[in-house]
Short mmCIF file of C-alpha atoms in Angstrom, two decimals:
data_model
loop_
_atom_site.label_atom_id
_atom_site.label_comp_id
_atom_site.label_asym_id
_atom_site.label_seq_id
_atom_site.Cartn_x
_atom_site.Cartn_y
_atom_site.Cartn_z
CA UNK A 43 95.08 109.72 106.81
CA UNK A 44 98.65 109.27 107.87
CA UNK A 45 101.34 110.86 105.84
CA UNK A 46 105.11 109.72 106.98
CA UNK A 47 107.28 110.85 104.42
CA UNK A 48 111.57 110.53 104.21
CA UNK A 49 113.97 111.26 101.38
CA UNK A 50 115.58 108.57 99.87
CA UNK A 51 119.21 108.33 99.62
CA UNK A 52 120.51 110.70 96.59
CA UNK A 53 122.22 107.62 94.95
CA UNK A 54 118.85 106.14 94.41
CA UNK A 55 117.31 109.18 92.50
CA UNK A 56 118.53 107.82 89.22
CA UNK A 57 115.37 107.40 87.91
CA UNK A 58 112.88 110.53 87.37
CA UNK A 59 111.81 110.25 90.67
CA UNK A 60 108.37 108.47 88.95
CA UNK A 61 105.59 108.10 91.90
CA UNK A 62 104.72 104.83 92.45
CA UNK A 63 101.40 103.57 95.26
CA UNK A 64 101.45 100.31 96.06
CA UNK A 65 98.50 98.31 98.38
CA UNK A 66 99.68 95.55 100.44
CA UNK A 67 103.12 97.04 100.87
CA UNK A 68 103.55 94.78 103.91
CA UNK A 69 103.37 91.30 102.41
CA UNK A 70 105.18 89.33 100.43
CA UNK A 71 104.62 90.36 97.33
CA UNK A 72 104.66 94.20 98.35
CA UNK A 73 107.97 94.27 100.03
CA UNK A 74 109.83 92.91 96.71
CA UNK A 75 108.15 94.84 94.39
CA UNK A 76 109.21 97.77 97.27
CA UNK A 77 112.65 96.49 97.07
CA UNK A 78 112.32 96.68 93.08
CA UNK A 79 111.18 100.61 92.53
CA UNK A 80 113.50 102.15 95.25
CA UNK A 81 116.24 100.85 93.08
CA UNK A 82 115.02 101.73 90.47
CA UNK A 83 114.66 105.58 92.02
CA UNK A 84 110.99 105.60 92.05
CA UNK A 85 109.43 107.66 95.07
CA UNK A 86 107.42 104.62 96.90
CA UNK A 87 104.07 105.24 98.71
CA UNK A 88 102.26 101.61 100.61
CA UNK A 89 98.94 101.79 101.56
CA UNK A 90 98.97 99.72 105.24
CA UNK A 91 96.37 98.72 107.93
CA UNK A 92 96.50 100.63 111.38
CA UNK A 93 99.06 103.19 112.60
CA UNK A 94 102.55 103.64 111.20
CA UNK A 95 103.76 101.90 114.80
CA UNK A 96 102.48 98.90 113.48
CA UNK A 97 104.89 96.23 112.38
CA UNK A 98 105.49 96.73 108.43
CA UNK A 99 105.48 93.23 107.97
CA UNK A 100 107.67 92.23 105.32
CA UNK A 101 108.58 95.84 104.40
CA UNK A 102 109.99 96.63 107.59
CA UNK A 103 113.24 96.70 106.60
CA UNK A 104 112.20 99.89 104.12
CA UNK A 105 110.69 102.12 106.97
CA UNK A 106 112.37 105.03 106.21
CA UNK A 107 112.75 104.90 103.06
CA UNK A 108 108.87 104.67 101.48
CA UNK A 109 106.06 107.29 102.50
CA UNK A 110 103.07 105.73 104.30
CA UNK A 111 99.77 106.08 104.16
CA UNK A 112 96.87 104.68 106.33
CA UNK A 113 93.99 102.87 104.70
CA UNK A 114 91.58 100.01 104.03
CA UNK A 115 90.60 98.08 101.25
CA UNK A 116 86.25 98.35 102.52
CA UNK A 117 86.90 102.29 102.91
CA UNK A 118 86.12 103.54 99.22
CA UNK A 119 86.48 107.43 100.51
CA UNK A 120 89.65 106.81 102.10
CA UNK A 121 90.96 104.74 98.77
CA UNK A 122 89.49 107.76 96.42
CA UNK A 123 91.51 110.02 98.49
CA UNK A 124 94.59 108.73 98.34
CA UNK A 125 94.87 108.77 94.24
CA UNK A 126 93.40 112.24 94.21
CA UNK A 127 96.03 113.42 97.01
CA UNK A 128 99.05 111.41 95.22
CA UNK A 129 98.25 111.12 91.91
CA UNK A 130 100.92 108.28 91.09
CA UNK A 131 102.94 107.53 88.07
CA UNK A 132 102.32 103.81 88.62
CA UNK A 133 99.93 102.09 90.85
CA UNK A 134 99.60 98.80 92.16
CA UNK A 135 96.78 97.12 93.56
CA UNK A 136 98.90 93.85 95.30
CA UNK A 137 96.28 93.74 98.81
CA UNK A 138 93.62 91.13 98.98
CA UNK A 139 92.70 88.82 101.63
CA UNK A 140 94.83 85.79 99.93
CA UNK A 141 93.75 82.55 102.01
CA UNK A 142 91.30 80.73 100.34
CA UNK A 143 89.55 78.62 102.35
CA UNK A 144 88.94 81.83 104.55
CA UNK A 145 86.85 83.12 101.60
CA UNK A 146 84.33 80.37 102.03
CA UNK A 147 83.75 81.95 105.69
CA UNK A 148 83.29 85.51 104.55
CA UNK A 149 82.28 85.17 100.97
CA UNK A 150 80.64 88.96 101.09
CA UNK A 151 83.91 90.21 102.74
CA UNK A 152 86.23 88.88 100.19
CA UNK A 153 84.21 90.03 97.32
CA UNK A 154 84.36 93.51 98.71
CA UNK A 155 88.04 93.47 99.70
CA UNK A 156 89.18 92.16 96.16
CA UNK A 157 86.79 93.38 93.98
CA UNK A 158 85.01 96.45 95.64
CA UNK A 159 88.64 97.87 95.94
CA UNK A 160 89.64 97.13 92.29
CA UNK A 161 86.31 98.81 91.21
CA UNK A 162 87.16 102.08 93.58
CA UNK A 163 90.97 102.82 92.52
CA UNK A 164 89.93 102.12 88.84
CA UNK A 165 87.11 104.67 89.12
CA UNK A 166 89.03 107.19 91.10
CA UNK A 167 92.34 107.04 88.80
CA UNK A 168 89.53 107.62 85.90
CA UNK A 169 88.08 110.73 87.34
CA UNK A 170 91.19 112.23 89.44
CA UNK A 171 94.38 110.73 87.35
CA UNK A 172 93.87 109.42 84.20
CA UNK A 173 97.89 109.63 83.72
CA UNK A 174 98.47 107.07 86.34
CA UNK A 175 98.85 103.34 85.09
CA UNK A 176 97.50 100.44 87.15
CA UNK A 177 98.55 96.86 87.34
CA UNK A 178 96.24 94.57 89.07
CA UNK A 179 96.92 91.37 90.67
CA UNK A 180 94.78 88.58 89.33
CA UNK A 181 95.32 84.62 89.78
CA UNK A 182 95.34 81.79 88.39
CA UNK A 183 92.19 80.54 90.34
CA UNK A 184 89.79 82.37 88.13
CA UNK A 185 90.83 79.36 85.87
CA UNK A 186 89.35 77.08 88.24
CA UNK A 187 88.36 73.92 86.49
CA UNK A 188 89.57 74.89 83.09
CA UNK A 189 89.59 72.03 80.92
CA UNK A 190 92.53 73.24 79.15
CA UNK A 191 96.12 72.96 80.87
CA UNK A 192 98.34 74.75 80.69
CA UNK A 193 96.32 78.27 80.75
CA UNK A 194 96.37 80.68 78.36
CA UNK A 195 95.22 84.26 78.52
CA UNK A 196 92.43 83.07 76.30
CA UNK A 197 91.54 80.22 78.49
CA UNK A 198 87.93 80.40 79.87
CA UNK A 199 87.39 80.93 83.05
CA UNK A 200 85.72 78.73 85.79
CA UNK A 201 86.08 80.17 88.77
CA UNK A 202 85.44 77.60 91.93
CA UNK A 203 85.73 79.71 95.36
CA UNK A 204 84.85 82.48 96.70
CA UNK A 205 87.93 84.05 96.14
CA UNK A 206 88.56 83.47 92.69
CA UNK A 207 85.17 84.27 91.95
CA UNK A 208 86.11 88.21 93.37
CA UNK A 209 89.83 88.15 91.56
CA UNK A 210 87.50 87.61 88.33
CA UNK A 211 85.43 90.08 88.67
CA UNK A 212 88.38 92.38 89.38
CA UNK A 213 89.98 90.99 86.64
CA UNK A 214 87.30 91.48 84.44
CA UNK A 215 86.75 95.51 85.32
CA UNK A 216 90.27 96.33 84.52
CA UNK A 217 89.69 94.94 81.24
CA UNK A 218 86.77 97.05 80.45
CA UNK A 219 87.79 99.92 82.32
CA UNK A 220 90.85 99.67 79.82
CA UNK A 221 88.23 99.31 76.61
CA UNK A 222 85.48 102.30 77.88
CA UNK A 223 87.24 104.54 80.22
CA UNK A 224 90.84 104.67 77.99
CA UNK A 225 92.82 104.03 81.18
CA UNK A 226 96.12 102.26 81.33
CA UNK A 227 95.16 99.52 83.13
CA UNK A 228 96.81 95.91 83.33
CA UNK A 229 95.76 92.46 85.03
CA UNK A 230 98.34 90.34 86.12
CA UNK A 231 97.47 86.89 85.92
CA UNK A 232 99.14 85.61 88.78
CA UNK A 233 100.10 81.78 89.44
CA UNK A 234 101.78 80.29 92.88
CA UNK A 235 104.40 82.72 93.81
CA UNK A 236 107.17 81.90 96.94
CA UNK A 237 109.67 82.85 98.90
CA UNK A 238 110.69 82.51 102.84
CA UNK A 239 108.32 85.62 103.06
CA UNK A 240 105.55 83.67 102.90
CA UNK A 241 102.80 83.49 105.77
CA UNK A 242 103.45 80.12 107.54
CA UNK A 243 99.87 79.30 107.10
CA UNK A 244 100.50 78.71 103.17
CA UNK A 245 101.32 74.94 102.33
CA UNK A 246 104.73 75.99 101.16
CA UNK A 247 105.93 77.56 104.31
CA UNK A 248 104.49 74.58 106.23
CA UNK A 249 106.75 71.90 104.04
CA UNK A 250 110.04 74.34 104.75
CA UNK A 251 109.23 74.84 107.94
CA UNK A 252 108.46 71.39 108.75
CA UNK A 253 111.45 70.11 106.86
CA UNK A 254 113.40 72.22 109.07
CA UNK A 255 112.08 71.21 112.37
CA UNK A 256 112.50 67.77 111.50
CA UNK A 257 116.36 68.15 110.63
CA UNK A 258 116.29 69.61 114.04
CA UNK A 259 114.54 67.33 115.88
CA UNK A 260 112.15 69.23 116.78
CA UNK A 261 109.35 67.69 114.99
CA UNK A 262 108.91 64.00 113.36
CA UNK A 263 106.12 64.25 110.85
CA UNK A 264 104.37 67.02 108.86
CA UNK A 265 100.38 66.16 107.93
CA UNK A 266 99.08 67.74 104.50
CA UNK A 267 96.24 67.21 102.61
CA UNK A 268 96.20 66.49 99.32
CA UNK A 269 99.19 65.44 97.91
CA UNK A 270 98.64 65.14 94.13
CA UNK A 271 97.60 68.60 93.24
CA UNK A 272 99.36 69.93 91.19
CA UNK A 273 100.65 74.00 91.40
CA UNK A 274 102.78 75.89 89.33
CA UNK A 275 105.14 77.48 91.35
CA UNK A 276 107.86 80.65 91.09
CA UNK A 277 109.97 82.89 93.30
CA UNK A 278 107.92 86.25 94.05
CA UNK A 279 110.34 88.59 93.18
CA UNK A 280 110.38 87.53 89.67
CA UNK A 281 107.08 87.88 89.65
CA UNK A 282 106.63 91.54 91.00
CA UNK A 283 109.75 92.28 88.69
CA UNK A 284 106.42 90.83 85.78
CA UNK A 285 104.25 93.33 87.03
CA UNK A 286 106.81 95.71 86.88
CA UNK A 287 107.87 95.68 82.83
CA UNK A 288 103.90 95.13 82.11
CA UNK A 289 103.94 99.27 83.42
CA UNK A 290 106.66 99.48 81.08
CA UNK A 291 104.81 98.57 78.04
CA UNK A 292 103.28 100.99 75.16
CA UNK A 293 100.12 99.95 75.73
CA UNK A 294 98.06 97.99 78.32
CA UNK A 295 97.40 94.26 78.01
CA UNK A 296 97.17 91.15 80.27
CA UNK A 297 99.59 88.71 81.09
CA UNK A 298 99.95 85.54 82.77
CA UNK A 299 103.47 85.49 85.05
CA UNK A 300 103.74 81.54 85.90
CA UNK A 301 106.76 79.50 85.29
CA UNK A 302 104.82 77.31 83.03
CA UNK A 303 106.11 73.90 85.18
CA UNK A 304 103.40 72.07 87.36
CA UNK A 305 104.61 70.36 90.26
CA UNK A 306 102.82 68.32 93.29
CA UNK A 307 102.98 69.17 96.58
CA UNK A 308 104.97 66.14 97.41
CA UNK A 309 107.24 66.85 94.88
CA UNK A 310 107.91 70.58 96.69
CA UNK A 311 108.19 68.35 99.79
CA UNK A 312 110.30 66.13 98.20
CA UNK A 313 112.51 68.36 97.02
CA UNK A 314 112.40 70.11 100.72
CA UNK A 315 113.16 67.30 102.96
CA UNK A 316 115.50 66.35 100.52
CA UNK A 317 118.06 69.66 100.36
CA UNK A 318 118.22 68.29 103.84
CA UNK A 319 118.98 64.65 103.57
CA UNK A 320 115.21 63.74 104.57
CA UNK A 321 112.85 61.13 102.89
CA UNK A 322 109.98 63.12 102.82
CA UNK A 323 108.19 59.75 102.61
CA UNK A 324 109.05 59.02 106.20
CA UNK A 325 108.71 62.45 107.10
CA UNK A 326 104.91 63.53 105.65
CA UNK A 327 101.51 62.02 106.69
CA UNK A 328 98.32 62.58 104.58
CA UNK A 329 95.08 64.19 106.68
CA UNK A 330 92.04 64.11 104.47
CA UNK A 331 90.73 66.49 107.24
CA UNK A 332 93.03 69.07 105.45
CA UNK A 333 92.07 68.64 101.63
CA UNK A 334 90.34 71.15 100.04
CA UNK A 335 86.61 70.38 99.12
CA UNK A 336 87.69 70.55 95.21
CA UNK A 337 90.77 70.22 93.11
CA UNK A 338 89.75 70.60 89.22
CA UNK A 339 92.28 71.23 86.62
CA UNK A 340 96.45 71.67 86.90
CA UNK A 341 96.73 75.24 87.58
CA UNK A 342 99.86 75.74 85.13
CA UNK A 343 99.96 78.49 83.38
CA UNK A 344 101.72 79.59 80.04
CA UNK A 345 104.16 82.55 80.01
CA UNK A 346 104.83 82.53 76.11
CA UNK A 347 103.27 86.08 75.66
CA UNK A 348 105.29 87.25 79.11
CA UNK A 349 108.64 85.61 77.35
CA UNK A 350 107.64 87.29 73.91
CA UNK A 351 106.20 90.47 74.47
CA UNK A 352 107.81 91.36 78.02
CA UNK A 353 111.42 89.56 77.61
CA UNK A 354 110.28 88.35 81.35
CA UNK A 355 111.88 85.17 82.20
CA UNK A 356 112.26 83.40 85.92
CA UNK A 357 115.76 83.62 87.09
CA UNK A 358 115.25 81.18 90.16
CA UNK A 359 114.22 77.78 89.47
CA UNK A 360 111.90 75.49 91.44
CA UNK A 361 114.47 73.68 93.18
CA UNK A 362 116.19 76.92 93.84
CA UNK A 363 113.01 78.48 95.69
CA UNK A 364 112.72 75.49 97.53
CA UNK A 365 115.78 75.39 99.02
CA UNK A 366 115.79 78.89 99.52
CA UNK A 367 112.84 78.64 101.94
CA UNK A 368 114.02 75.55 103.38
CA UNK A 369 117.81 77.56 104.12
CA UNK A 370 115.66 80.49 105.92
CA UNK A 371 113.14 78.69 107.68
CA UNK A 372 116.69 76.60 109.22
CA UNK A 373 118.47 79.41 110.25
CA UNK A 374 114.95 81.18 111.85
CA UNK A 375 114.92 77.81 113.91
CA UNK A 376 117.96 77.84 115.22
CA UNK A 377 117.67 81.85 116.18
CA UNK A 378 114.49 81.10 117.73
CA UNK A 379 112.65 83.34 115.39
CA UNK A 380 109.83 81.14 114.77
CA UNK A 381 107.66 77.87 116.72
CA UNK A 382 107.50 74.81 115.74
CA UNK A 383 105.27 73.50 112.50
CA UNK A 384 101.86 73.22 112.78
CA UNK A 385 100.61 69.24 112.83
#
């Protein structure tokens, strides 16, 4: 394994210098809840893919300022050893393949990344570090088609892919690694989560981008596929900053982090082409090519026990995000940071 390890600035140590490991330091999500602890004074370990002289991703604006250590998610040893070698305060498990229509490909590959992994860091921090408290990122797919909408964390799951068939059974190990092993051990239920860090392959980054393009003339039309489903969508640095305060807690429970608001994906593309003085209806093109093979219930979920028991609340609304993304994706057009939108 690859240790790279640099002090952090003095004026960050306000905090007991509590150890935190994060996996997927180099996406989206990883970067802001990166962003979140080092304020906060925490020392900040990411587990990445490859050499350290690989891009960080996201986090490569932190290099230098979090330890890194090389690993993957299939390589249970190499997992094992890194909570018995750092022992953390706080650890959380953030990397998963995310796409899910690549789960259908590699069903057997995205059950091991997701829930393999879970299974190995909750064993290991039961046997090596029974001090150290987990958070584990769920979803809102294990819903599925729920009949019930918005979700609870009662709600029953259904589970429909692939994917969220391996996020429940991760989900579903924390809880009873919680019950029979005594660990602290939490399971965020996650629910669409944005910002302009977002992979361009996601359907939010291809509206921004496209909206974008368009104002530039560089493109004319966008295609998507369905339009009427129906997402509930919030800025992922609130979210992380929900993961966060559920380590903070007395004791260990599950939440769901969601802004509780459903909205279509025209309406994000509404709202997108709009911020720019576009009609999104001239401006998007339906492709049935590109729907997925099901869309069941509204994934919406409801914070209430976040709101009560966490005092978590969204402090960017969903106009707000959109326009955010929109505003980057712009300004990385006209620098020439990224191509032009996918049709």
């Amino acid at each position: 394994m690859l240790h790279l390890t640099d002090e952090m600035p003095a004026e960050q140590r306000a905090g007991a210098g509590r150890r935190a490991l994060i996996t997927g330091l180099t996406g989206q999500d990883g970067s802001y809840l990166a962003e979140l602890l080092l304020q906060k004074g925490y020392e900040v370990t990411g587990l990445i893919r490859g050499g350290s002289a690989r891009s960080l991703g996201c986090a490569e604006h932190l290099r230098g300022r979090v330890t890194l250590i090389e690993g993957e998610l299939t390589d249970s040893n190499a997992l094992e050893g890194v909570v018995l070698s750092l022992r953390p305060d706080e650890l959380y498990h953030l990397a998963a393949p995310s796409f899910v229509p690549d789960s259908w490909r590699h069903p057997a590959k995205t059950i091991e990344a997701i829930a393999c992994s879970c299974a190995t860091l909750l064993q290991a921090v039961r046997d090596y570090s029974l001090h150290t408290r987990v958070f584990i990122a769920s979803s809102a797919a294990i819903f599925g088609s729920a009949s019930e909408s918005p979700q609870t964390e009662l709600t029953a799951c259904q589970p429909v892919s692939p994917y969220a068939t391996a996020k429940l059974a991760a989900h579903q190990l924390t809880g009873q690694m919680r019950t029979e092993a005594g660990i602290f051990a939490c399971s965020g239920i996650l629910y669409n989560h944005e910002s302009e860090r977002r992979p361009e392959m996601f359907v939010t980054r291809k509206i921004t981008k496209a909206a974008a393009a368009v104002k530039l003339g560089l493109e004319q039309t966008v295609n998507l596929g369905s339009l009427e489903a129906i997402r509930d969508w919030s800025f992922a640095a609130d979210i992380m900053r929900g993961a966060w305060l559920m380590l903070q807690q007395p004791d260990p429970e599950d939440f769901i982090l969601a802004s509780g608001i459903g909205h279509t994906v025209f309406e994000f593309a509404k709202a997108a082409f709009a911020h720019l003085g576009l009609d999104a209806k001239q401006c998007v093109r339906r492709d049935p090519a590109l729907e997925r093979r099901s869309e069941h219930a509204a994934l919406v979920g409801d914070p209430s026990k976040a709101r009560r028991l966490l005092g978590w609340h969204p402090t960017i609304s969903f106009e707000q995000l959109v326009e955010r993304m929109v505003d980057a994706d712009l300004a990385a057009l006209r620098r020439g940071e990224i191509g032009r939108s996918p049709r």
